[in-house]
GROMACS .gro file of C-alpha atoms in nm:
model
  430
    1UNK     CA    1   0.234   1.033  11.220
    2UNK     CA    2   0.444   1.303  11.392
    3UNK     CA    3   0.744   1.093  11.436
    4UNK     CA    4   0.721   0.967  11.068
    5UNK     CA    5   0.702   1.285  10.907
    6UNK     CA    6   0.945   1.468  11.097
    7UNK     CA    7   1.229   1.183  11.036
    8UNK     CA    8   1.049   1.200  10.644
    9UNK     CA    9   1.120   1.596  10.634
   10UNK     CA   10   1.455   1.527  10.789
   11UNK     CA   11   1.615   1.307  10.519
   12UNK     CA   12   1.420   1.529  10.248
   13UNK     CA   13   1.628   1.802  10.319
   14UNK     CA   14   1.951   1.631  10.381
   15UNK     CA   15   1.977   1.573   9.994
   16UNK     CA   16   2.012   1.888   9.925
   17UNK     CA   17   2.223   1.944  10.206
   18UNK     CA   18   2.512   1.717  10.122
   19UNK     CA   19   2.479   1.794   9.774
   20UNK     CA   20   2.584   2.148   9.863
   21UNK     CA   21   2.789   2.011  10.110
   22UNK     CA   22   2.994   1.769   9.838
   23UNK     CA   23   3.020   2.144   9.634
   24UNK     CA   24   3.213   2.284   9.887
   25UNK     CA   25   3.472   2.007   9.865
   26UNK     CA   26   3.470   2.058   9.512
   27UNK     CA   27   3.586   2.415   9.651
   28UNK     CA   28   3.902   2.290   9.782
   29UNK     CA   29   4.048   2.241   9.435
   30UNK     CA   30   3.885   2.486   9.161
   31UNK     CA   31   3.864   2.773   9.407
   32UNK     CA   32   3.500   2.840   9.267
   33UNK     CA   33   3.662   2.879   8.943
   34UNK     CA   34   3.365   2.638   8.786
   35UNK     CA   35   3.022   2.755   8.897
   36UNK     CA   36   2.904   2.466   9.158
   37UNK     CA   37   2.538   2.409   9.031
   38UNK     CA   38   2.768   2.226   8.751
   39UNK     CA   39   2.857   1.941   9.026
   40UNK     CA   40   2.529   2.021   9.138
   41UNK     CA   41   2.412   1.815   8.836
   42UNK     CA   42   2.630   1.588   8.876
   43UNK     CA   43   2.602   1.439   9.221
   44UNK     CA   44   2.221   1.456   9.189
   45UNK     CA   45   2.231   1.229   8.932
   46UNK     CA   46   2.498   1.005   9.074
   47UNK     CA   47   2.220   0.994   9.372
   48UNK     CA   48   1.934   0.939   9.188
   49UNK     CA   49   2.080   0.667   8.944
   50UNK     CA   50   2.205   0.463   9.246
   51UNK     CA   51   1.899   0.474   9.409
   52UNK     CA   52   1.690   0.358   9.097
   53UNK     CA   53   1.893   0.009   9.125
   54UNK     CA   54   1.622  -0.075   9.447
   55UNK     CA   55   1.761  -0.166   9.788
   56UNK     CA   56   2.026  -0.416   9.637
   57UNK     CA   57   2.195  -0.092   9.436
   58UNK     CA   58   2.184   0.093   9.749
   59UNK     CA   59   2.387  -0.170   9.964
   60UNK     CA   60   2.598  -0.238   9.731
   61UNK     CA   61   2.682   0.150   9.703
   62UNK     CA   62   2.695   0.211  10.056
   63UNK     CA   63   2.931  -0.123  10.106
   64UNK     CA   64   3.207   0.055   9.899
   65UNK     CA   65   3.133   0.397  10.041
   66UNK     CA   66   3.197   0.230  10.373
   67UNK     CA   67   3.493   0.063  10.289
   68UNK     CA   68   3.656   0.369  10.209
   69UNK     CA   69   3.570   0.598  10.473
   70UNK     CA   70   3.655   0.314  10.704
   71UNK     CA   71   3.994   0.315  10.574
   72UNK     CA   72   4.040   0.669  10.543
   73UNK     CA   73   3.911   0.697  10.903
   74UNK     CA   74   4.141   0.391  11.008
   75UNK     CA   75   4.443   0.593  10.857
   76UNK     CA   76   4.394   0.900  11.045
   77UNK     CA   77   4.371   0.742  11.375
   78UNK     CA   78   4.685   0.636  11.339
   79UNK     CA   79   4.824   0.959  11.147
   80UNK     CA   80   4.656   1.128  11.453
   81UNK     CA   81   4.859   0.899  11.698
   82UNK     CA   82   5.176   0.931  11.509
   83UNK     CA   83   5.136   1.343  11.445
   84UNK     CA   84   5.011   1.381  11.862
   85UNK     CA   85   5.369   1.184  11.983
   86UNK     CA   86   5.580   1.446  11.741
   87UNK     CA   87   5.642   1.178  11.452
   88UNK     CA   88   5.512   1.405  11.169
   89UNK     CA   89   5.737   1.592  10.940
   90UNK     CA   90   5.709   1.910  11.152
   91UNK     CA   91   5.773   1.710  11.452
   92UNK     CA   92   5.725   1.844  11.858
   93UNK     CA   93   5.481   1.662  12.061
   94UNK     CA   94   5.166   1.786  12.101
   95UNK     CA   95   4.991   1.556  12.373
   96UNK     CA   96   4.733   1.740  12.546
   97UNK     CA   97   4.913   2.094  12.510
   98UNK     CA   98   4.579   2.215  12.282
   99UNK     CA   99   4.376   2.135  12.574
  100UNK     CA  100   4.524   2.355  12.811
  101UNK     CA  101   4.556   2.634  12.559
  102UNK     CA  102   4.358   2.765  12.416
  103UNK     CA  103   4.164   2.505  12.620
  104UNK     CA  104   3.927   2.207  12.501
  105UNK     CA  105   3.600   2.404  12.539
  106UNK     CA  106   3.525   2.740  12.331
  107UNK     CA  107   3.287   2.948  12.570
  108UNK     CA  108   3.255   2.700  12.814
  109UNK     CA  109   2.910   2.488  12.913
  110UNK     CA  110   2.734   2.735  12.665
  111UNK     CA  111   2.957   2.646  12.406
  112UNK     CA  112   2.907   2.278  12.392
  113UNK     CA  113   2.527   2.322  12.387
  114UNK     CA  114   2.550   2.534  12.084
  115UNK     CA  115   2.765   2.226  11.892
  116UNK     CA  116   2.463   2.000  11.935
  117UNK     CA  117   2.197   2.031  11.666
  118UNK     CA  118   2.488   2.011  11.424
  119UNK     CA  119   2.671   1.726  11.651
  120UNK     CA  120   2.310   1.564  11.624
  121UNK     CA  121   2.299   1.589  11.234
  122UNK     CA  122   2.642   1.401  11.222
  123UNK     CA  123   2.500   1.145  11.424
  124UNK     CA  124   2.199   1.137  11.224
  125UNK     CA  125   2.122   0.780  11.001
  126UNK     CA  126   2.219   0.526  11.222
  127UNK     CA  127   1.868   0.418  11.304
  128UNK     CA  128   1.843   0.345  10.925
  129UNK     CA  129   1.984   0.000  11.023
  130UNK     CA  130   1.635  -0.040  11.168
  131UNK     CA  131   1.489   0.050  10.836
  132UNK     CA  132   1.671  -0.170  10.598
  133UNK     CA  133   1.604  -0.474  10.888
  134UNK     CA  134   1.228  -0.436  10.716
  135UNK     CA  135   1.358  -0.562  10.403
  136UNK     CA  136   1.605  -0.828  10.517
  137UNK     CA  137   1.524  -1.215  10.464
  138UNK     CA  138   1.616  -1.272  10.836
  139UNK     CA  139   1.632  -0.965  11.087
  140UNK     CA  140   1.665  -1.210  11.388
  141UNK     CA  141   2.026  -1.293  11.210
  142UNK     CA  142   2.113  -0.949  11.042
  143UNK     CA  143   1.978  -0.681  11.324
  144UNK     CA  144   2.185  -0.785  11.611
  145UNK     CA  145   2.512  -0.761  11.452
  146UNK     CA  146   2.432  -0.467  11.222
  147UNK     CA  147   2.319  -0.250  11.553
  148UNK     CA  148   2.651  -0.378  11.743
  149UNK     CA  149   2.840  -0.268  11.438
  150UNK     CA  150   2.680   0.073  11.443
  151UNK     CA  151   2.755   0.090  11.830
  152UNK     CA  152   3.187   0.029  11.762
  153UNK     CA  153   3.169   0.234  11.466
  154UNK     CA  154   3.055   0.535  11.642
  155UNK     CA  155   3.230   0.468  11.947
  156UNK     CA  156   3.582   0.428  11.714
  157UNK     CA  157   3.546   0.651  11.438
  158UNK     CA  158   3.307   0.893  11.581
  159UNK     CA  159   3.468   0.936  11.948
  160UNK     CA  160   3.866   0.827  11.856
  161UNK     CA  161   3.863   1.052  11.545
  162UNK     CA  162   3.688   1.312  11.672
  163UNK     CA  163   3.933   1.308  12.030
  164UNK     CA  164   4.210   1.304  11.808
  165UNK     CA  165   4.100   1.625  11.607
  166UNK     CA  166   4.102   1.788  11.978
  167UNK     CA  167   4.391   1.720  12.034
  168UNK     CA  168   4.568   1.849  11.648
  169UNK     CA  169   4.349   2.135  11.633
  170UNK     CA  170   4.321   2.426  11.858
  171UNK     CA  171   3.954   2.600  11.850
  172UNK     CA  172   4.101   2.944  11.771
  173UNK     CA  173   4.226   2.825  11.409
  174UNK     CA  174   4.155   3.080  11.185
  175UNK     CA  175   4.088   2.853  10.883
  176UNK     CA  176   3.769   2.724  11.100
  177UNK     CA  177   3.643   3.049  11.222
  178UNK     CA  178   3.635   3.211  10.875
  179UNK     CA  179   3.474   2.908  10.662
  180UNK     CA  180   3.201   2.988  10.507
  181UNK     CA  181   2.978   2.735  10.718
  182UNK     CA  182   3.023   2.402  10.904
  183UNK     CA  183   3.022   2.223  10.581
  184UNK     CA  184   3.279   2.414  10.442
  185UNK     CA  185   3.545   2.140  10.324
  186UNK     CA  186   3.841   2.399  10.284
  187UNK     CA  187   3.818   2.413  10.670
  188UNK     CA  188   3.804   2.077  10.754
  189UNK     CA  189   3.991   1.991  11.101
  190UNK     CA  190   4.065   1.702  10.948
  191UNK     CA  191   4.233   1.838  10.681
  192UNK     CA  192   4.379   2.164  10.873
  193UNK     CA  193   4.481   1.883  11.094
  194UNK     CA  194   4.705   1.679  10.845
  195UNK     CA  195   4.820   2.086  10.704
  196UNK     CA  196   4.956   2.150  11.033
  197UNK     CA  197   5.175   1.851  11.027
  198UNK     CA  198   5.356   2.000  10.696
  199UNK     CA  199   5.234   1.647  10.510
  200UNK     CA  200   5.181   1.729  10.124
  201UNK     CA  201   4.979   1.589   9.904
  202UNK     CA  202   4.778   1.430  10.179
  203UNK     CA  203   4.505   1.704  10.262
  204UNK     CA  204   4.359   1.673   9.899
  205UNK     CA  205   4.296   1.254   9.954
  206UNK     CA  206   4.119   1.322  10.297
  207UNK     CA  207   3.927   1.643  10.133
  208UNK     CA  208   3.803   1.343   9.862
  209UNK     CA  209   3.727   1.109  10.071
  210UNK     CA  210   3.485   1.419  10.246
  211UNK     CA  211   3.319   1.441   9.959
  212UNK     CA  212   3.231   1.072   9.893
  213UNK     CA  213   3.134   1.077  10.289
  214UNK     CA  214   2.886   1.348  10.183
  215UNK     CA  215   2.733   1.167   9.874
  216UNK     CA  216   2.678   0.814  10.054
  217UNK     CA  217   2.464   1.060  10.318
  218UNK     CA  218   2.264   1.214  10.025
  219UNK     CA  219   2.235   0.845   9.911
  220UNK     CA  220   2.082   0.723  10.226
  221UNK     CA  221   1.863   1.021  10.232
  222UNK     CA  222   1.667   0.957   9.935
  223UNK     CA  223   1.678   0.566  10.067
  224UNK     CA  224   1.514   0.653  10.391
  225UNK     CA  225   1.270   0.955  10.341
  226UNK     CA  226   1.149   0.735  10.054
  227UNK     CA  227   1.076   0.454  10.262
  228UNK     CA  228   0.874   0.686  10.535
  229UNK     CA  229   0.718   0.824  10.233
  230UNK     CA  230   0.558   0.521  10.129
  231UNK     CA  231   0.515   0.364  10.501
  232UNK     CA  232   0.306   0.691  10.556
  233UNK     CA  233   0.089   0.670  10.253
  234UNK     CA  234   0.024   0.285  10.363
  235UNK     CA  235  -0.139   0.408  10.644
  236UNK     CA  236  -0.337   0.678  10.488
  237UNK     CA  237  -0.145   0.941  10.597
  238UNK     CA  238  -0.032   1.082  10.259
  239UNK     CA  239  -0.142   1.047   9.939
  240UNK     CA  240  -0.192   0.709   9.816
  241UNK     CA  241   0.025   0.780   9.488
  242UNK     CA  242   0.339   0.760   9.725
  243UNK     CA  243   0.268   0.409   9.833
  244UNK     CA  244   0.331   0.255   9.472
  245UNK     CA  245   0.600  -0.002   9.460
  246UNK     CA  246   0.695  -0.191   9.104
  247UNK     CA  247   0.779  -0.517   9.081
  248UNK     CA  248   1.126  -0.475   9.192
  249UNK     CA  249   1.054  -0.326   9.549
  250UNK     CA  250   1.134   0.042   9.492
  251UNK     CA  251   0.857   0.295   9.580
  252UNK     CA  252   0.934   0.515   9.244
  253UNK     CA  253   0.667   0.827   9.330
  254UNK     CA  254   0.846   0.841   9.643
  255UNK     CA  255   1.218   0.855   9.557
  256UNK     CA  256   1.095   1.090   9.236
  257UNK     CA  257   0.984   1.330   9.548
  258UNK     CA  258   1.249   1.306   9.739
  259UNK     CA  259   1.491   1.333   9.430
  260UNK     CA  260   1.263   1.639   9.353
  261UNK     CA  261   1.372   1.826   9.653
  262UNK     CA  262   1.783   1.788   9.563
  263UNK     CA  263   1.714   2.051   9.321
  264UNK     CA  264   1.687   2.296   9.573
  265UNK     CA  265   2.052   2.237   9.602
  266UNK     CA  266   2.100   2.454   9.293
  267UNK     CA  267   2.089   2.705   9.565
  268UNK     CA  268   2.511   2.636   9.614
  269UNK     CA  269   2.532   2.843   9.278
  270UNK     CA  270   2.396   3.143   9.410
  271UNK     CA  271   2.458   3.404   9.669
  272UNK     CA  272   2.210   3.305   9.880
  273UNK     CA  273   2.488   2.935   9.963
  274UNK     CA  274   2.541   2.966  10.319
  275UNK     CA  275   2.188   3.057  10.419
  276UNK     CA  276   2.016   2.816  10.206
  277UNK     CA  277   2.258   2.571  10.403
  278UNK     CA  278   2.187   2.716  10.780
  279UNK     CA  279   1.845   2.685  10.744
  280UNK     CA  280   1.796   2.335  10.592
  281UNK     CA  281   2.061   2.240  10.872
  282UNK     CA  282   1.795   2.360  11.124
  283UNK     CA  283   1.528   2.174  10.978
  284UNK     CA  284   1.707   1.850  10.984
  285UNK     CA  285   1.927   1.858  11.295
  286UNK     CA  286   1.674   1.910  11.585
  287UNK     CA  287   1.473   1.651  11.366
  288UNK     CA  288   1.711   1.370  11.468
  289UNK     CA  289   1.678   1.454  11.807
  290UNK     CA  290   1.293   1.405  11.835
  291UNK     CA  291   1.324   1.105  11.610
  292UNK     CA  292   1.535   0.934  11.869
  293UNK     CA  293   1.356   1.060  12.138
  294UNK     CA  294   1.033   0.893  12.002
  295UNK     CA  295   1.223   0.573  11.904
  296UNK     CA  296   1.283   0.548  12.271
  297UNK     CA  297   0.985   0.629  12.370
  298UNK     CA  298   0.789   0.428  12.111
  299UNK     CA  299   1.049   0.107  12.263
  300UNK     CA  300   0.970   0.171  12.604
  301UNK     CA  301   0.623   0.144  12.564
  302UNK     CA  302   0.596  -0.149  12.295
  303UNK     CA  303   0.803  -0.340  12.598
  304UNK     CA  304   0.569  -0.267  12.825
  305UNK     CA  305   0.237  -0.362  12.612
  306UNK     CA  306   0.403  -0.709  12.495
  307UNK     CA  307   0.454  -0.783  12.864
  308UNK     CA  308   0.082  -0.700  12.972
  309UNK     CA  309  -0.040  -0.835  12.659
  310UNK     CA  310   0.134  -1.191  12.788
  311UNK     CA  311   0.420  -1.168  12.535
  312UNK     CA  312   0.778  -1.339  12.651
  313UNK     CA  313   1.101  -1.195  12.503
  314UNK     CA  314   1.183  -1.496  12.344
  315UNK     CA  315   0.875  -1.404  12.047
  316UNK     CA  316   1.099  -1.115  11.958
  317UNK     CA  317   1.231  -1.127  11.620
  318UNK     CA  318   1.527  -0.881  11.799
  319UNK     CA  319   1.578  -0.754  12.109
  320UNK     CA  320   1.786  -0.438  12.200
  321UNK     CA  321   2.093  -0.505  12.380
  322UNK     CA  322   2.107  -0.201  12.674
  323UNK     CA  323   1.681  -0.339  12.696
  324UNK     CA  324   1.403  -0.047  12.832
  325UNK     CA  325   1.698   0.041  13.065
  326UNK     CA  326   1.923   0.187  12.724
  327UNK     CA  327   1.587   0.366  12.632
  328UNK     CA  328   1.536   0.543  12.919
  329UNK     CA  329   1.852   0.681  12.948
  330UNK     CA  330   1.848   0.814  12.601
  331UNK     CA  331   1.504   0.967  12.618
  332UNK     CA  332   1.631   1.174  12.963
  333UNK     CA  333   1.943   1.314  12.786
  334UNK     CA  334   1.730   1.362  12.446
  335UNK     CA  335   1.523   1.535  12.642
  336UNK     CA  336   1.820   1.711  12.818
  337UNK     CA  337   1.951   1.828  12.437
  338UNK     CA  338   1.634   1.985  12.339
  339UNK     CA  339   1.615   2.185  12.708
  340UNK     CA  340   1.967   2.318  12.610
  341UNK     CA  341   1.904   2.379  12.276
  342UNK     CA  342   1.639   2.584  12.389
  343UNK     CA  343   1.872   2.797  12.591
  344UNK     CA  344   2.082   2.844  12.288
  345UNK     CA  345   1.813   2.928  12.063
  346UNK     CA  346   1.690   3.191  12.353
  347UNK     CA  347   1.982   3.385  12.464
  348UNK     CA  348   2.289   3.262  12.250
  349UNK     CA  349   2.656   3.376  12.237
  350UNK     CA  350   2.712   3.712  12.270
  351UNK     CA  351   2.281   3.758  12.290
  352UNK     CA  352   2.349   4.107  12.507
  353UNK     CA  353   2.469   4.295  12.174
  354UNK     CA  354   2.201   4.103  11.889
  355UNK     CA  355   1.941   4.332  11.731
  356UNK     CA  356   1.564   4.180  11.800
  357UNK     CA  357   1.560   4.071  11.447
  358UNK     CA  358   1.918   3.872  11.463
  359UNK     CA  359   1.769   3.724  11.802
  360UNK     CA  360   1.456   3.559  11.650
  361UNK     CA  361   1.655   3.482  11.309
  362UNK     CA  362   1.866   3.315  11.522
  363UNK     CA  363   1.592   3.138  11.730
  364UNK     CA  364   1.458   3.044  11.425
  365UNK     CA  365   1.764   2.875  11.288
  366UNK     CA  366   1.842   2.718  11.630
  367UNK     CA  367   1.444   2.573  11.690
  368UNK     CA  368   1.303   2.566  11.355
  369UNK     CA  369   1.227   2.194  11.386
  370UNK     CA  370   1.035   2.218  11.708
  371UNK     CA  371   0.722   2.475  11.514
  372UNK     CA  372   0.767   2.241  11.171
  373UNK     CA  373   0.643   1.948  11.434
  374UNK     CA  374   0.386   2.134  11.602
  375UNK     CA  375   0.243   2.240  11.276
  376UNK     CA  376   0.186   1.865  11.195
  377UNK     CA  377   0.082   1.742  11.550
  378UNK     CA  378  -0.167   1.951  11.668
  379UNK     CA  379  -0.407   2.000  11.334
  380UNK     CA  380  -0.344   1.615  11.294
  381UNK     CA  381  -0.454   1.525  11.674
  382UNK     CA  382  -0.736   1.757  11.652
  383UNK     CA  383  -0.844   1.672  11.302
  384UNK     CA  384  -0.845   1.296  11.389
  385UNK     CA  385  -0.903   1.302  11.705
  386UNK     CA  386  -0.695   1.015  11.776
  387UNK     CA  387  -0.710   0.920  12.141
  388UNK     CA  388  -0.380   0.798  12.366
  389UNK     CA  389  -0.357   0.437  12.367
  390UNK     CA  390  -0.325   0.231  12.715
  391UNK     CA  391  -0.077  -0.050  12.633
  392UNK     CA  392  -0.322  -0.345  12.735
  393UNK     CA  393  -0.531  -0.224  12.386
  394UNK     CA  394  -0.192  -0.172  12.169
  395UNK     CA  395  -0.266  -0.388  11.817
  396UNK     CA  396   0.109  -0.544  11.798
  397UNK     CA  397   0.021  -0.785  11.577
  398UNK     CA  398  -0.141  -0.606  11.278
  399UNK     CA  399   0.158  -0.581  10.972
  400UNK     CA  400   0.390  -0.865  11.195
  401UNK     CA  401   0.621  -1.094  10.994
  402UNK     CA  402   0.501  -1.466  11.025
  403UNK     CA  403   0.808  -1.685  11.147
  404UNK     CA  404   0.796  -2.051  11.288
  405UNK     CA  405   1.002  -1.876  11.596
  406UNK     CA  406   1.029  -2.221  11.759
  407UNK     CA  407   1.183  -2.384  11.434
  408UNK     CA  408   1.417  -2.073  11.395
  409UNK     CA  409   1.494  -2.101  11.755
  410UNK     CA  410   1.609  -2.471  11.759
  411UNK     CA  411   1.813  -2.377  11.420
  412UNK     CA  412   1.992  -2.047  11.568
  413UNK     CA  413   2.051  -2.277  11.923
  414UNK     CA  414   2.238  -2.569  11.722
  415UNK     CA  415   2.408  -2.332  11.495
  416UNK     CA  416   2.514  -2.134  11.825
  417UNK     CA  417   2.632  -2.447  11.987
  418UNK     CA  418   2.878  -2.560  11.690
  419UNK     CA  419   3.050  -2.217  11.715
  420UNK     CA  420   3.404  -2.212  11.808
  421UNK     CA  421   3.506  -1.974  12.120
  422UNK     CA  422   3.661  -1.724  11.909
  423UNK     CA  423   3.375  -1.669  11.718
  424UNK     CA  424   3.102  -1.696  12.029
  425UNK     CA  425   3.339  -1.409  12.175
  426UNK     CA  426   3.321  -1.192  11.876
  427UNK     CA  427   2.962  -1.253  11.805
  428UNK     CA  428   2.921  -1.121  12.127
  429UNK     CA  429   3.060  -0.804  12.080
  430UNK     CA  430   2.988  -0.785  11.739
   0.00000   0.00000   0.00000
């Protein structure tokens, strides 16, 4: 209950997040010349309308999405490359000169810890591969290579780009320390990045291709905290009403709440912008972190019951490649995050000359999450009274998909064993 209505109050807010977000980009061009509750409008309906097509209008919408940011992403890899060696108009080599000065790492250890909760919401959504998997025809086919796409798209355009962005732009920039917020698209190290290199013309494609990066998140947020929405009311743990699902799979009470809650990012118009988008960045951020940290948990366990239980591996419609082993290690540094985030929250930058009141504000917008799931733990467990299960008395069979898993077996070993090498190599990998 915890888990699912943190990860459902995560993606409720991140609507309204990138919707302001996608107005900032807007920024980039009109100079605030057009008031932005006008794009408001428009992207939440953009949102909503693609969402209303089911789970068939929201692949296809994310497939294009993805296609471009992959290219885009592609493209400045190997801008990045070719700027770094002194091939862009401005020329000089740059190689690891940034690192050394001003240095890689603003304010040291301290520093780092304070990038996480909004390093954590950029990481945010890749578990919703697990999600869709519930409404695939086959997730013993489609899970294992969606997850080991997930893993070499975050490892290349995640950790290449981002290294890269290091090495183009120093931390001292004045264009990043004077945006308005860490959404603000006008300073963009990607696009201060390509400025710096003297390229014209250039900075206003990337700054686009932000903005459609923005609305395919706001897309999957209405996908996924609609889902949870319904999942929870399925198990009587929200209103019933958010459980109904027409005839063409889309729970419409659901996605009509969590559409509901964009409009709160008519909040970009005002003056109020940049804290309206702090604090729903504090909600969601942490969020992710506890989400992950139960998803490991919750793995860990399950592995554990199915082996006491009698289960072999083999009945597993998919199993995770880095095993219990992978989940350990990411509840441990999970739980490292949320120790230093603590720290952050507690005595931050520069803590020695904050007021009392900008201390706890900024506890507040560091920590928010952790109260928001206390609030719904502790009146639930006590309410309930829901006892800890032992994992010899775990139901894992109540809601499981029926499969002939020896039929499918045979099929995937024959189909397996008519594979060239090139493609048993890639499958492998990917």
């Amino acid at each position: 209950f915890l888990t699912a209505c943190s990860y459902a109050l995560q993606w409720l807010v991140v609507l309204p997040l990138e919707i302001v977000s996608a107005t900032l980009t807007i920024e980039f061009w009109n100079h605030g010349e057009i008031n932005n509750d006008a794009w408001v409008a428009i992207f939440l309906v953009f949102i909503i309308a693609i969402n209303l097509f089911g789970v068939k209008g929201y692949g296809e919408a994310e497939f294009v999405f993805a296609i471009i940011k992959v290219t885009a992403v592609i493209g400045f890899i190997v801008l990045g490359v070719v700027i770094n060696c002194g091939g862009g108009p401005n020329g000089g080599y740059l190689g690891g000169k940034l690192w050394r000065d001003p240095g890689a790492f603003n304010n040291g250890f301290k520093g780092l810890c304070s990038t996480f909760v909004t390093a954590a919401f950029a990481f945010g959504g890749t578990e919703l591969v697990g999600l869709a998997a519930a409404e695939t025809a086959n997730p013993r086919k489609s899970l294992p290579t969606a997850v080991k796409q997930v893993f070499w798209r975050i490892t290349l355009f995640y950790v290449v780009s981002l290294l890269l962005v290091g090495l183009l732009v120093p931390y001292t920039d004045p264009r990043l320390l004077n945006g308005k917020n860490s959404a603000d698209a006008v300073a963009s190290p990607f696009v201060i990045a390509i400025k710096n290199a003297g390229i014209d013309g250039l900075p206003s494609v990337f700054n686009a291709v932000i903005m459609i990066a923005v609305i395919s998140v706001g897309n999957s947020s209405v996908y996924g905290s609609s889902r949870t929405l319904a999942a929870l009311a399925e198990q009587n743990q929200a209103p019933k009403i958010l459980a109904y699902i027409d005839r063409k799979g889309r729970p419409l009470v659901s996605i009509g709440i969590a559409s509901a809650l964009g409009l709160l990012a008519f909040l970009a118009g005002s003056d109020k912008q940049a804290d309206a988008f702090n604090w729903m960045l504090a909600i969601s951020g942490l969020s992710s972190i506890f989400t992950w940290a139960s998803i490991c948990l919750s793995h860990i366990r399950f592995r554990k019951a199915w082996r006491e239980q009698g289960h072999t591996l083999d009945e597993l419609a998919f199993r995770s490649q880095s095993g219990v082993i992978g989940s350990w290690i990411g509840l441990v540094f999970n739980i490292l995050v949320l120790i230093a985030q603590f720290w952050i929250a507690f005595a931050p930058l520069g803590y020695a000359s904050m007021t009392t009141s900008q201390l706890v504000v900024n506890w507040f917008e560091a920590y928010l999450a952790f109260p928001v799931i206390l609030a719904f733990y502790i009146p639930y467990k006590l309410w309930y009274r829901t006892p800890f299960i032992r994992s010899h008395n775990m139901d894992l069979h109540t809601g499981i998909r029926e499969l002939n898993l020896a039929e499918l077996i045979a099929e995937e070993r024959q189909e397996k064993a008519a594979w060239p090498t090139w493609k048993k190599i890639y499958k492998f990998f990917c």
